Coordinates of C-alpha atoms in Angstrom, one line a residue:
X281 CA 25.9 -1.2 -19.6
X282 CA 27.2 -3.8 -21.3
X283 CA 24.6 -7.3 -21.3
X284 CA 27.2 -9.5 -20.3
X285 CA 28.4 -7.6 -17.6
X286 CA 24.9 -7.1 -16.7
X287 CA 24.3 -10.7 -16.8
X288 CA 27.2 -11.6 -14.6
X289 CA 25.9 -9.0 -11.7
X290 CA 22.0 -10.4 -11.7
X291 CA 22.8 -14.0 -11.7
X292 CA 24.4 -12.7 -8.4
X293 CA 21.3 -11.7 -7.2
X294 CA 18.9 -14.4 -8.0
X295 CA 18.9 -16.8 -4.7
X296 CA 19.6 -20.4 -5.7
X297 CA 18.1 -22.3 -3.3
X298 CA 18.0 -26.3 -2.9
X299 CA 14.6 -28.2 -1.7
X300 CA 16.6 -29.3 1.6
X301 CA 17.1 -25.7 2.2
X302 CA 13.6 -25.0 1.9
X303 CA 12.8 -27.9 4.2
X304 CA 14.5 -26.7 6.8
X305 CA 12.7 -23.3 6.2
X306 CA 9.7 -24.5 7.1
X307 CA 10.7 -26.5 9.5
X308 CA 12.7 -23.4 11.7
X309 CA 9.0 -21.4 10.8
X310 CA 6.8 -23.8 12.8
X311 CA 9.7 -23.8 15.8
X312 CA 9.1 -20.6 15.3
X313 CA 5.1 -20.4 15.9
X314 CA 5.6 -23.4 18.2
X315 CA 7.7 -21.1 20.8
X316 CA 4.9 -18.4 19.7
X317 CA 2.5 -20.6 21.2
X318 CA 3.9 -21.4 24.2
X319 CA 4.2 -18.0 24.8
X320 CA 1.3 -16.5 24.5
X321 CA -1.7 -17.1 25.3
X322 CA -5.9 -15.8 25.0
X323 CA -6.3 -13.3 27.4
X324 CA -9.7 -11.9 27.1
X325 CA -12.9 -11.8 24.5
X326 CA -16.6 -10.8 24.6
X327 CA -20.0 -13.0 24.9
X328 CA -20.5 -11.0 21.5
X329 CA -17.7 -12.8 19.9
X330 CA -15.3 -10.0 18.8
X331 CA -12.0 -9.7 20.0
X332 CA -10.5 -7.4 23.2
X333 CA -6.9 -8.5 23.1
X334 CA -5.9 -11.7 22.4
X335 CA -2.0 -13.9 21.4
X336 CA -1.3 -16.5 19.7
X337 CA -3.3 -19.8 18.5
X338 CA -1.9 -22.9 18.0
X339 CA -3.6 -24.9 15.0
X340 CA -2.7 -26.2 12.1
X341 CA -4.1 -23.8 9.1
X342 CA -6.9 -25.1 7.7
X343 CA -7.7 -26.2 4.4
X344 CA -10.7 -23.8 2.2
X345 CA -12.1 -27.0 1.7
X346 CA -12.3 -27.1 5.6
X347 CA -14.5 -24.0 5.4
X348 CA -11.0 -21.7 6.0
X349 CA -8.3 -20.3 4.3
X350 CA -5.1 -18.7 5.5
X351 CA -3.3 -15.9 3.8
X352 CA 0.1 -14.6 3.7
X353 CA 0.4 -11.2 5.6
X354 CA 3.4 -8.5 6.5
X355 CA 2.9 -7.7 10.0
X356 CA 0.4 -5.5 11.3
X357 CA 1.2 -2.0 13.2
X358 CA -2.4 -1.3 14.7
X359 CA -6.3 -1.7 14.8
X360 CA -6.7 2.2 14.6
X361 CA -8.7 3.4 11.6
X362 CA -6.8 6.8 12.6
X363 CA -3.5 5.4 12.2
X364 CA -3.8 2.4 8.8
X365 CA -2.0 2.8 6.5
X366 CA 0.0 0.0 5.6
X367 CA -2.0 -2.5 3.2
X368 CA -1.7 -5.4 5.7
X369 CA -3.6 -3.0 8.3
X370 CA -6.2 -1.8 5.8
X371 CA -6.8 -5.0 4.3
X372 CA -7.7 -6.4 8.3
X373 CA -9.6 -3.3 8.7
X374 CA -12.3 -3.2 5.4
X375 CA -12.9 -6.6 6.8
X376 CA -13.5 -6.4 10.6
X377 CA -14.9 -2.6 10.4
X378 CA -17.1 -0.5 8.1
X379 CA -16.9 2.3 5.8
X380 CA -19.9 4.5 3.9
X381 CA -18.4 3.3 0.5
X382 CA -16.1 0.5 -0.4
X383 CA -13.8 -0.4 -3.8
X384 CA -15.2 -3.8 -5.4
X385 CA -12.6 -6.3 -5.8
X386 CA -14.3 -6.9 -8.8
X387 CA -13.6 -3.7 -11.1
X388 CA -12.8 -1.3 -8.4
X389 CA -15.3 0.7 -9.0
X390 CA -17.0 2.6 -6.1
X391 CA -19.9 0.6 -4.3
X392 CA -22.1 0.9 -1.4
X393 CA -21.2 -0.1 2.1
X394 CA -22.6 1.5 5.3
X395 CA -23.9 4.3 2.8
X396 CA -26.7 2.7 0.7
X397 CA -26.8 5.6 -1.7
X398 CA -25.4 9.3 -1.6
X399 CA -25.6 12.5 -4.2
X400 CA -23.8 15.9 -3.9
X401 CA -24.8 19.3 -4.7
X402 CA -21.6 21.1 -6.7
X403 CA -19.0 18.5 -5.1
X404 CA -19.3 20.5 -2.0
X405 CA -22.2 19.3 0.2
X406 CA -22.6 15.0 0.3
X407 CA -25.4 13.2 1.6
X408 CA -25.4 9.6 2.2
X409 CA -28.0 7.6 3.5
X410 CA -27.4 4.3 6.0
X411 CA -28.0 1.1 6.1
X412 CA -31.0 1.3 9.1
X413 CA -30.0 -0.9 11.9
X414 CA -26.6 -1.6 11.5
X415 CA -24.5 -2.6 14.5
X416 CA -21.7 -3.2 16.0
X417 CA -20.7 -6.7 17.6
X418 CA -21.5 -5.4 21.3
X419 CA -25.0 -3.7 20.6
X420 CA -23.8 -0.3 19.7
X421 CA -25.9 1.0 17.2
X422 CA -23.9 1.9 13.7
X423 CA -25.5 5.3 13.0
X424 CA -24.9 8.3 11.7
X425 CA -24.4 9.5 15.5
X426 CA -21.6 7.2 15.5
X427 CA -20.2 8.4 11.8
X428 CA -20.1 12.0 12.6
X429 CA -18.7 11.1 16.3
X430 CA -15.7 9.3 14.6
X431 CA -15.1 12.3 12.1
X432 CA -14.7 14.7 15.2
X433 CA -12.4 11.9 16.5
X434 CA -10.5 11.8 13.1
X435 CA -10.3 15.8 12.6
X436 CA -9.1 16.5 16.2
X437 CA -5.6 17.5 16.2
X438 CA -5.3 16.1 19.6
X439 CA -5.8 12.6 18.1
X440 CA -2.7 12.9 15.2
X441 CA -4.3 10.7 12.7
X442 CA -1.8 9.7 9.5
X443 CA -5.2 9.0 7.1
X444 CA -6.4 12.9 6.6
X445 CA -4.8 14.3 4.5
X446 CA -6.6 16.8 2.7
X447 CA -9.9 16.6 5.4
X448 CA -9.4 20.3 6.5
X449 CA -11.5 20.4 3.2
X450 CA -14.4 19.2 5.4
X451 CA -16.3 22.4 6.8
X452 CA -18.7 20.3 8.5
X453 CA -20.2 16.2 9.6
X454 CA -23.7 16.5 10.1
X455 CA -26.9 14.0 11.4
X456 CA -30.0 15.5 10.4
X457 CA -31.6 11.4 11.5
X458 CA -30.1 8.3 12.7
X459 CA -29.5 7.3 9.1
X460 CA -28.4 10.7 7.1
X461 CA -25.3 11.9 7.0
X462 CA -24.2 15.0 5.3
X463 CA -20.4 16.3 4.8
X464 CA -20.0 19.8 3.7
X465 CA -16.7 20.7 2.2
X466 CA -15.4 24.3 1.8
X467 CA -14.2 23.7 -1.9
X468 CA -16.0 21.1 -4.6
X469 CA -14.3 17.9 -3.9
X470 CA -14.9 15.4 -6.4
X471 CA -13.0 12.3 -4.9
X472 CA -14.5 12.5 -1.5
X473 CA -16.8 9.5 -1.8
X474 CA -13.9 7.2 -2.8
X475 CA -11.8 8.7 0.0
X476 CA -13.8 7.5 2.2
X477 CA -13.4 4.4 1.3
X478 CA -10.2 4.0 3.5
X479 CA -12.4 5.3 6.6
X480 CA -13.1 2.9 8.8
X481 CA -15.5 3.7 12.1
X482 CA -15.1 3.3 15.6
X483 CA -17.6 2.1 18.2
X484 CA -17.9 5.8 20.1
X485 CA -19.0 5.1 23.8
X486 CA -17.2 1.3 23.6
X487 CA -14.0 3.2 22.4
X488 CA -14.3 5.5 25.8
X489 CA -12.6 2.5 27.9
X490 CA -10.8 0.3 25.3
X491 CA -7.2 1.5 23.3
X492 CA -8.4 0.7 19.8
X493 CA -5.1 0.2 18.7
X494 CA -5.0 -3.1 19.9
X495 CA -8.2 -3.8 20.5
X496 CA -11.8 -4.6 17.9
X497 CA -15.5 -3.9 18.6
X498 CA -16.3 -5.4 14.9
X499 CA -18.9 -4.0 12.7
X500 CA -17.5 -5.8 9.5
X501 CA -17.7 -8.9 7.8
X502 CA -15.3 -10.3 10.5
X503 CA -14.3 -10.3 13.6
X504 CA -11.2 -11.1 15.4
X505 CA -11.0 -14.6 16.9
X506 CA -7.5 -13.8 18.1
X507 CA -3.9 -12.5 17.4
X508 CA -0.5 -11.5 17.5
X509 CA 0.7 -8.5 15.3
X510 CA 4.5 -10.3 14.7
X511 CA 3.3 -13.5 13.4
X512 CA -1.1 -14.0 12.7
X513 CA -4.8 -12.7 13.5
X514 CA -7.2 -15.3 13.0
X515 CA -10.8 -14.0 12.1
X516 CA -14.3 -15.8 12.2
X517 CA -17.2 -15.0 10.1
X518 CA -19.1 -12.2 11.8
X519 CA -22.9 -13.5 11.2
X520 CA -24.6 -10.7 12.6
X521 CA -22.9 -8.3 9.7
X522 CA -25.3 -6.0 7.9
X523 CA -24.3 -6.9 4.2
X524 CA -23.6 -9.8 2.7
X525 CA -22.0 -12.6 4.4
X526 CA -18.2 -13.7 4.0
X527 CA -17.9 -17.1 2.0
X528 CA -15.3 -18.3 4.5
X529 CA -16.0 -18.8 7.8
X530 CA -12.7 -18.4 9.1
X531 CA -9.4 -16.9 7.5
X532 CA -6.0 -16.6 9.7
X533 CA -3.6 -14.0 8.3
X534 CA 0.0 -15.6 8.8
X535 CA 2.8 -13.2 9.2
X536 CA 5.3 -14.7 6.9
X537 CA 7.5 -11.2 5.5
X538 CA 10.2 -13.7 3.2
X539 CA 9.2 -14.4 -0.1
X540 CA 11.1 -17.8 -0.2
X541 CA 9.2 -19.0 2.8
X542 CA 5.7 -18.1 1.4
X543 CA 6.5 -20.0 -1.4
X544 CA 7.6 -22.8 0.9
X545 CA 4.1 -22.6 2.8
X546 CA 2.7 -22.8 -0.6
X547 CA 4.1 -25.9 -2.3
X548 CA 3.2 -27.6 1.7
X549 CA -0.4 -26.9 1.4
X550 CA -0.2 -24.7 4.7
X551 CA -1.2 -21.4 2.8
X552 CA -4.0 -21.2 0.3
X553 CA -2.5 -17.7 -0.8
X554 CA 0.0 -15.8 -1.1
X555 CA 1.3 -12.4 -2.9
X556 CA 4.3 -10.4 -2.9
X557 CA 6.2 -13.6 -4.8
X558 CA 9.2 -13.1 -6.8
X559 CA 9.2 -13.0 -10.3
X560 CA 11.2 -16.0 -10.2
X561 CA 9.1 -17.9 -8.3
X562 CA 5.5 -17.0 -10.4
X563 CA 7.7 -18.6 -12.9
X564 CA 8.2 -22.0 -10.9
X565 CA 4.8 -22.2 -8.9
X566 CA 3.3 -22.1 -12.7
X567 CA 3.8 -25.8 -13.2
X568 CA 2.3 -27.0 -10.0
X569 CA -1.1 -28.1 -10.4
X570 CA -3.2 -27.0 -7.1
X571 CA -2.2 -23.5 -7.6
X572 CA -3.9 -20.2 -9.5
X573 CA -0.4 -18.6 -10.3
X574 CA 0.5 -14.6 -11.7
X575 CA 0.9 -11.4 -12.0
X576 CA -0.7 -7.9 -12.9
X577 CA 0.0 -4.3 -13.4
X578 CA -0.2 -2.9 -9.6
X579 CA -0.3 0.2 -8.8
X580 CA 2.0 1.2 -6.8
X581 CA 4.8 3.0 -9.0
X582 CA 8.7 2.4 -8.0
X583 CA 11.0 5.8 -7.6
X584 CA 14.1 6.8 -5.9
X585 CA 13.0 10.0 -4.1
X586 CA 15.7 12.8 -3.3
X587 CA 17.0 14.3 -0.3
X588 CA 16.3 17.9 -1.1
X589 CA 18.6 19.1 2.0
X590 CA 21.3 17.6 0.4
X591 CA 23.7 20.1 -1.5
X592 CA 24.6 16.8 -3.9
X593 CA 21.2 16.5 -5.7
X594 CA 20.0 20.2 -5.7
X595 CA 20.9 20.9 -9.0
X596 CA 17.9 19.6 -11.4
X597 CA 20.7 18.5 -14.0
X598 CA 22.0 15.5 -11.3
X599 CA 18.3 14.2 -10.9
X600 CA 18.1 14.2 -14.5
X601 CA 21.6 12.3 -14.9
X602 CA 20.3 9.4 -12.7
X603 CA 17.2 9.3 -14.8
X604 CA 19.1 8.8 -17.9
X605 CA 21.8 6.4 -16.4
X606 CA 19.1 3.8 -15.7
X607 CA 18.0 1.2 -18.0
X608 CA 14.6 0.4 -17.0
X609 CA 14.0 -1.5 -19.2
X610 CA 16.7 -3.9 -19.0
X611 CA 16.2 -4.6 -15.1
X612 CA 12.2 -5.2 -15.3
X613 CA 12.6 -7.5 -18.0
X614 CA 15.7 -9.4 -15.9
X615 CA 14.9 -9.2 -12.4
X616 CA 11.0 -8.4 -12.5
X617 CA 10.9 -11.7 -15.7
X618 CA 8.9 -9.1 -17.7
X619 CA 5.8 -8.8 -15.1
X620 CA 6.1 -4.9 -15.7
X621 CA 7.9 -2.5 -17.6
X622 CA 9.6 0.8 -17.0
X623 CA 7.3 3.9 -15.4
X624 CA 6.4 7.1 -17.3
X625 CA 7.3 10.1 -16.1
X626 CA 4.2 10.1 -13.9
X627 CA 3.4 8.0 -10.5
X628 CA 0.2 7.5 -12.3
X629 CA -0.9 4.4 -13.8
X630 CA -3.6 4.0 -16.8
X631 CA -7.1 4.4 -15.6
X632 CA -6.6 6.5 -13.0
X633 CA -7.9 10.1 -13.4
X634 CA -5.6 12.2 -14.9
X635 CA -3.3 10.0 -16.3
X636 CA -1.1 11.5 -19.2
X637 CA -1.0 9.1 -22.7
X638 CA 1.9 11.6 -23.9
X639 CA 3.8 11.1 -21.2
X640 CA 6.6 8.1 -21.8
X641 CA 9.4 6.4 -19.8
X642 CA 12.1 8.5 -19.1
X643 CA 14.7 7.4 -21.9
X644 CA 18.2 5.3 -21.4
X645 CA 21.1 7.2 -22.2
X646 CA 24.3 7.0 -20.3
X647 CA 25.9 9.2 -22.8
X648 CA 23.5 12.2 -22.2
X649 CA 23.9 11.3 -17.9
X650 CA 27.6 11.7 -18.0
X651 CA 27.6 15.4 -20.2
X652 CA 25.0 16.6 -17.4
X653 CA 27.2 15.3 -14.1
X654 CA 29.7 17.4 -16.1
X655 CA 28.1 20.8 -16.6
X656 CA 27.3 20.4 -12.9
X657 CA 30.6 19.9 -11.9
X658 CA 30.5 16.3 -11.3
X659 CA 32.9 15.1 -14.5
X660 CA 35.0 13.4 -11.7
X661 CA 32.6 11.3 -10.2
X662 CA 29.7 11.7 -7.8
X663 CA 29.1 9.8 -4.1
X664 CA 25.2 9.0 -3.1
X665 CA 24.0 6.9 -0.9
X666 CA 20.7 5.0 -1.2
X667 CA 18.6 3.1 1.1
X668 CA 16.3 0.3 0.9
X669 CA 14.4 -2.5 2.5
X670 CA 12.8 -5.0 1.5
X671 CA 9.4 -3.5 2.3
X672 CA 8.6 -3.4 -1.9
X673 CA 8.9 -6.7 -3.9
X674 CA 12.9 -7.2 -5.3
X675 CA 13.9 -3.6 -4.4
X676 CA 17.1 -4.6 -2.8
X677 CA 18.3 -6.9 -6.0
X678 CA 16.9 -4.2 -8.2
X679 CA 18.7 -1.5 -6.0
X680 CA 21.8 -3.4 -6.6
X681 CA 21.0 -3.2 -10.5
X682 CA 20.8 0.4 -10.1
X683 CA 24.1 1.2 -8.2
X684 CA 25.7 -1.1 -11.0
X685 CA 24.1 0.9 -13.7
X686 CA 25.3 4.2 -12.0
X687 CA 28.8 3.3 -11.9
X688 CA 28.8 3.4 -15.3
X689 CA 28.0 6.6 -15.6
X690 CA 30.8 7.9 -12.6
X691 CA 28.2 7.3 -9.9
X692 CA 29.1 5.6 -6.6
X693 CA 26.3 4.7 -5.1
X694 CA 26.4 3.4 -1.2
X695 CA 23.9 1.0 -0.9
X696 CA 22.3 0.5 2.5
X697 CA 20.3 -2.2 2.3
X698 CA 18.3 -2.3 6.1
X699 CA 15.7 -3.7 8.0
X700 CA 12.2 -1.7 7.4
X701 CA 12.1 -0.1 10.9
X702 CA 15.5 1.5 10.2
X703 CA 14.5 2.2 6.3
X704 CA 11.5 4.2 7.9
X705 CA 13.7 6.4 10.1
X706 CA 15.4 7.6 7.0
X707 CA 11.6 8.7 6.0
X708 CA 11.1 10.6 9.2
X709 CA 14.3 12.1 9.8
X710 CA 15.5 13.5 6.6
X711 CA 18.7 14.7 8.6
X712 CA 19.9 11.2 9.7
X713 CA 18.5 9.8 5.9
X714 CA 20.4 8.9 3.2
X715 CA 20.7 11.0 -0.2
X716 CA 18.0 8.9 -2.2
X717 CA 15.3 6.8 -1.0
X718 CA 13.7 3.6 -2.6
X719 CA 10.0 4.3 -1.9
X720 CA 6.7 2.6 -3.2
X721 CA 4.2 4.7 -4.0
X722 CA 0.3 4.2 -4.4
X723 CA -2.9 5.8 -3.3
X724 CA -4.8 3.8 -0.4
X725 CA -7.8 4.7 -2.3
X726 CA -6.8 4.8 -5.9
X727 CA -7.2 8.6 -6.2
X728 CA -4.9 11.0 -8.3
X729 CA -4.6 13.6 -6.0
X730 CA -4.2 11.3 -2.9
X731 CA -1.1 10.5 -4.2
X732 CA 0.2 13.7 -5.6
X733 CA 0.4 15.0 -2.2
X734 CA 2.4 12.9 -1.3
X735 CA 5.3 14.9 -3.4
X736 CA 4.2 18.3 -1.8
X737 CA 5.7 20.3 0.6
X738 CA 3.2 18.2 3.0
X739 CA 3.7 15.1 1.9
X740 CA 5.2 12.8 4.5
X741 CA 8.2 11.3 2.6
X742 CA 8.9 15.1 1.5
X743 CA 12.6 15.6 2.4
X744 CA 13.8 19.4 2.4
X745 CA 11.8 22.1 0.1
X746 CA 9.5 20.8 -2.3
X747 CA 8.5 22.9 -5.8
X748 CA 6.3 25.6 -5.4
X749 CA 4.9 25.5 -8.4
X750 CA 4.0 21.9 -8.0
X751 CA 2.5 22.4 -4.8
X752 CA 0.6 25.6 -6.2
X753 CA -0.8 23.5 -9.2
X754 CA -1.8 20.2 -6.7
X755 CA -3.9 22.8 -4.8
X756 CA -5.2 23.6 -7.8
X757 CA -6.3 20.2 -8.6
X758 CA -8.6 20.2 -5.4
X759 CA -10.5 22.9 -6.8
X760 CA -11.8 20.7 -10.4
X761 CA -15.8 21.0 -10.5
X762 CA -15.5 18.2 -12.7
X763 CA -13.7 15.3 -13.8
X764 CA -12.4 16.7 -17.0
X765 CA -11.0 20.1 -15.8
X766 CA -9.4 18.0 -13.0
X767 CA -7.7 15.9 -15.2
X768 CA -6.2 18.6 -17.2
X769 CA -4.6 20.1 -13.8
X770 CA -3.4 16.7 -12.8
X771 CA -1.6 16.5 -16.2
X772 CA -0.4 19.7 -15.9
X773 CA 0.9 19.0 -12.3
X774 CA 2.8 16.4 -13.4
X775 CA 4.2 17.7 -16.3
X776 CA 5.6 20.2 -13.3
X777 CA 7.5 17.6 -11.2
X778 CA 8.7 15.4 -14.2
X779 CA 10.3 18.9 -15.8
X780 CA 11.8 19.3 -12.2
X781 CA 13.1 16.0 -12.1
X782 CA 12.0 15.4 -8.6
X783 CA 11.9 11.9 -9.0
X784 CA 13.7 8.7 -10.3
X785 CA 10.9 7.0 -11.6
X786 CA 11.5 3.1 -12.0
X787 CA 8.7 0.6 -12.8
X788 CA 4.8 0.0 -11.5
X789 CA 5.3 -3.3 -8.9
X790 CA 3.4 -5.9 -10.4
X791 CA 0.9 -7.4 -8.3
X792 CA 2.4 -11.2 -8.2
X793 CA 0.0 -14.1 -6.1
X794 CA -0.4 -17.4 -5.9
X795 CA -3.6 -18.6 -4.8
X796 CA -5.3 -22.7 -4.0
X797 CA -7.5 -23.8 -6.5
X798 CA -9.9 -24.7 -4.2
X799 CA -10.1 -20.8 -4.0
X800 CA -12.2 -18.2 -6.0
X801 CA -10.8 -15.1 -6.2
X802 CA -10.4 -12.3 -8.8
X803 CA -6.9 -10.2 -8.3
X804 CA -7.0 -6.3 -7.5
X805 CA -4.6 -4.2 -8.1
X806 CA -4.5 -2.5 -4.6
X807 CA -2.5 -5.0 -3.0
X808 CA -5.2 -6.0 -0.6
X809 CA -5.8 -9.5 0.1
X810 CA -8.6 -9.6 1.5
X811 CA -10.8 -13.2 2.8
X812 CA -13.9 -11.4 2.3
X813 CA -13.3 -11.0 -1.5
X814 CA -12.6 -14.9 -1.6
X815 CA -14.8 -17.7 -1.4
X816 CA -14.9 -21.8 -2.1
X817 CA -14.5 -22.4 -5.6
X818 CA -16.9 -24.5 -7.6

């Protein structure tokens, strides 16, 4: 495309916003939380200080210097270890509920939690040994009763969980003592100790009469003080937790979805941090002096995903045009500033296992696109539509990069930018979707094979038939008795769905925050801001 042309389409797309507009932001926010608070009010919590349902509070944020920091959040969708997936639900529950092991937001490497220690025998039997005594916040012992109770809960189809994938590998969830545990899976499965990670427990006899999907029997380093899943949940240090204590005795999670208005509650002092900022804005926030402000290499990789029931993008030679009619490069180093650069042909990122080194960024060349829309009949131009939301950080201005890119090469692309609850019926009802998809994607857990599925015929943002041969070799993967053989059939894998062209692969979204100086806090790439990994800085 040519630059000037370029340049003349992303100015459109960079907001120019004056400090009266701003302003009056902020202003309509707290009418906003003010009409919140009128409306709701506490309804019920325990002598035992955790939360049974509760609405909105009405104070000012506190300062960390005030022993309290507030965070920018997405909303929440539930309480339900069964049903988290979204990172503002997992990053509420590793802090208000327990798991056996635990990513440090240190290195991420794997480290205890409710599991002091554990060994395996072949990758296909796991013991892990408890913390003695641990509770939860209305007596309930935290045992390995409780552990194996919430497994059964988990692995019952009756209860529809969205976190299992893969847990039919689990043959059996034994309590030999209050404070054993033993999983037996029917193949060697190396990554199980990581996946559990993302497994939060339950209370088992306190769960009989309480919906847990909107209510918390804490066993965490928090507990909920209060909340309201549209706009905040306001936690209080949970002093009866078995490990070590949070450094903040309160933290209140404020729903704030708009980048523009985080970075409003950020230059008023009413947030202490923040991520999910634009480019644009890490940029500006830089010169102001109370703020940690930047970005790092997330995760979570970028792609346009295909409809595979649509007769327009079954033919591998199409996928492949709109892989070559797409200068990444030129879009992360305008709309993303140069906070990340263009994916290789892998959703993958360095350091994770299996990760291919030979494997580069799909190259630019509109030239090679148009010859392959040709010798699949397209020569006169080709109609997509593509939807998005602004559920991933810039996607719609990028989005509108790509459409402009396309049309170069005799692609009309129908953009549909929409509201995330209408983006995510296009996920579940591939019928009603559109042609492509603008998806995020990234393990919960940081696991190769976690994420693979996710491209299988059982993945959930699978649309129409998947690859065989890709699904074959990802079953293949979960057979590795070690870490090197695995990697070799992750490589091989993905060598299957790049050659297939499965995927428009984009850019890794760079993990962008801004964060109070009056806070410590080391950044992790998994998109979880979590108040237990902060604490008052020196």
């Amino acid at each position: 495309m040519n630059p000037e042309r370029f340049a003349t389409i992303l100015d459109s797309l960079i907001p120019k916003r004056s400090v009266a507009a701003e302003l009056q932001e902020l202003i309509s926010l707290n009418k906003t939380q003010m009409g919140n608070m009128m409306r709701n009010s506490l309804i019920a919590a325990s002598l035992a200080g955790f939360m049974i349902f509760g609405a909105a509070s009405g104070s000012r944020p506190a300062s960390a210097a005030d022993s309290g920091v507030t965070v920018a959040s997405l909303p929440l969708l539930t309480f339900d270890p069964a049903f988290a997936r979204t990172v503002q639900d997992l990053s509420i529950m590793s802090q208000v509920y327990s798991s056996l092991t635990t990513a440090s937001f240190v290195d991420g490497s794997l480290v205890p939690n409710l599991a002091r220690e554990w060994t395996d025998v072949d990758g296909k039997e796991f013991t892990f040994k408890l913390v003695p005594g641990a509770k939860f916040a209305n007596g309930e012992p935290l045992d390995a009763n409780a552990v194996v109770w919430n497994f059964k809960r988990l692995l019952d189809p009756a209860t529809q969980s969205t976190v299992i994938a893969d847990f039919n590998m689990i043959s059996s969830v034994e309590a030999p003592d209050p404070t054993t545990v033993v999983i037996k899976t029917s193949t060697p499965w190396l990554e199980l100790p990581r996946r559990l990670s993302a497994i939060s427990f339950l209370a088992p006899e306190w769960s009989k009469t309480h919906n847990p999907k909107v209510e918390v029997n804490p066993s965490g380093p928090y507990v909920v003080v209060n909340y309201d899943f549209a706009s905040h949940v306001t936690l209080k240090r949970n002093e009866n937790f078995f490990g070590e204590k949070a450094a903040f005795e309160n933290a209140t999670y404020r729903v704030i979805g708009n980048s523009q208005t985080r970075v409003t509650s950020l230059r008023s002092g009413e947030l202490n941090f923040a991520n999910n900022i634009s480019p644009l804005d890490v940029q500006q926030l830089s010169s102001l002096q109370d703020l940690n402000v930047g970005a790092i290499p997330g995760r979570r990789v970028h792609v346009l995903r295909f409809n595979m029931l649509r007769d327009s993008v079954k033919d591998v030679r199409v996928r492949q045009a709109l892989n070559y009619a797409i200068n990444k490069d030129l879009i992360t180093a305008s709309i993303y500033r140069g906070q990340t650069k263009a994916a290789t042909t892998q959703v993958l990122i360095p350091g994770q296992v299996g990760f291919d080194e030979t494997m580069k960024a799909w190259p630019y060349d509109p030239a090679k696109a148009r010859q392959l829309l040709a010798e699949a009949g397209y020569a006169k131009g080709l109609t997509l539509s593509l939807g998005v939301s602004d559920e991933y950080l810039q996607a719609p201005q990028a989005a509108q990069a790509i459409a402009a890119q396309l049309a170069e090469v005799g692609v009309t692309i129908k953009l549909q930018i929409v509201p995330t609850a209408i983006w995510t019926s296009f996920i579940t009802d591939a019928q009603k979707g559109t042609d492509l998809l603008y998806l995020g994607f990234s393990s919960t857990t940081g696991t190769s094979t976690e994420l693979m599925n996710q491209f299988t015929g059982k993945g959930r943002y699978t649309w129409g038939p998947s690859n065989p041969d890709y699904d074959a070799a990802v079953e293949k993967v979960k057979t590795a008795t070690s870490l090197e053989s695995q990697a070799e059939l992750i490589r091989k894998a993905n060598r299957i769905l790049a050659d297939d062209a499965q995927l428009v692969y984009l850019w890794p979204q760079p993990f962008t925050y801004a964060v109070s100086k009056s806070v410590e806090w080391t950044p992790r790439a998994d998109d979880r801001p979590r108040a237990s990994d902060m604490r008052p800085a020196k």
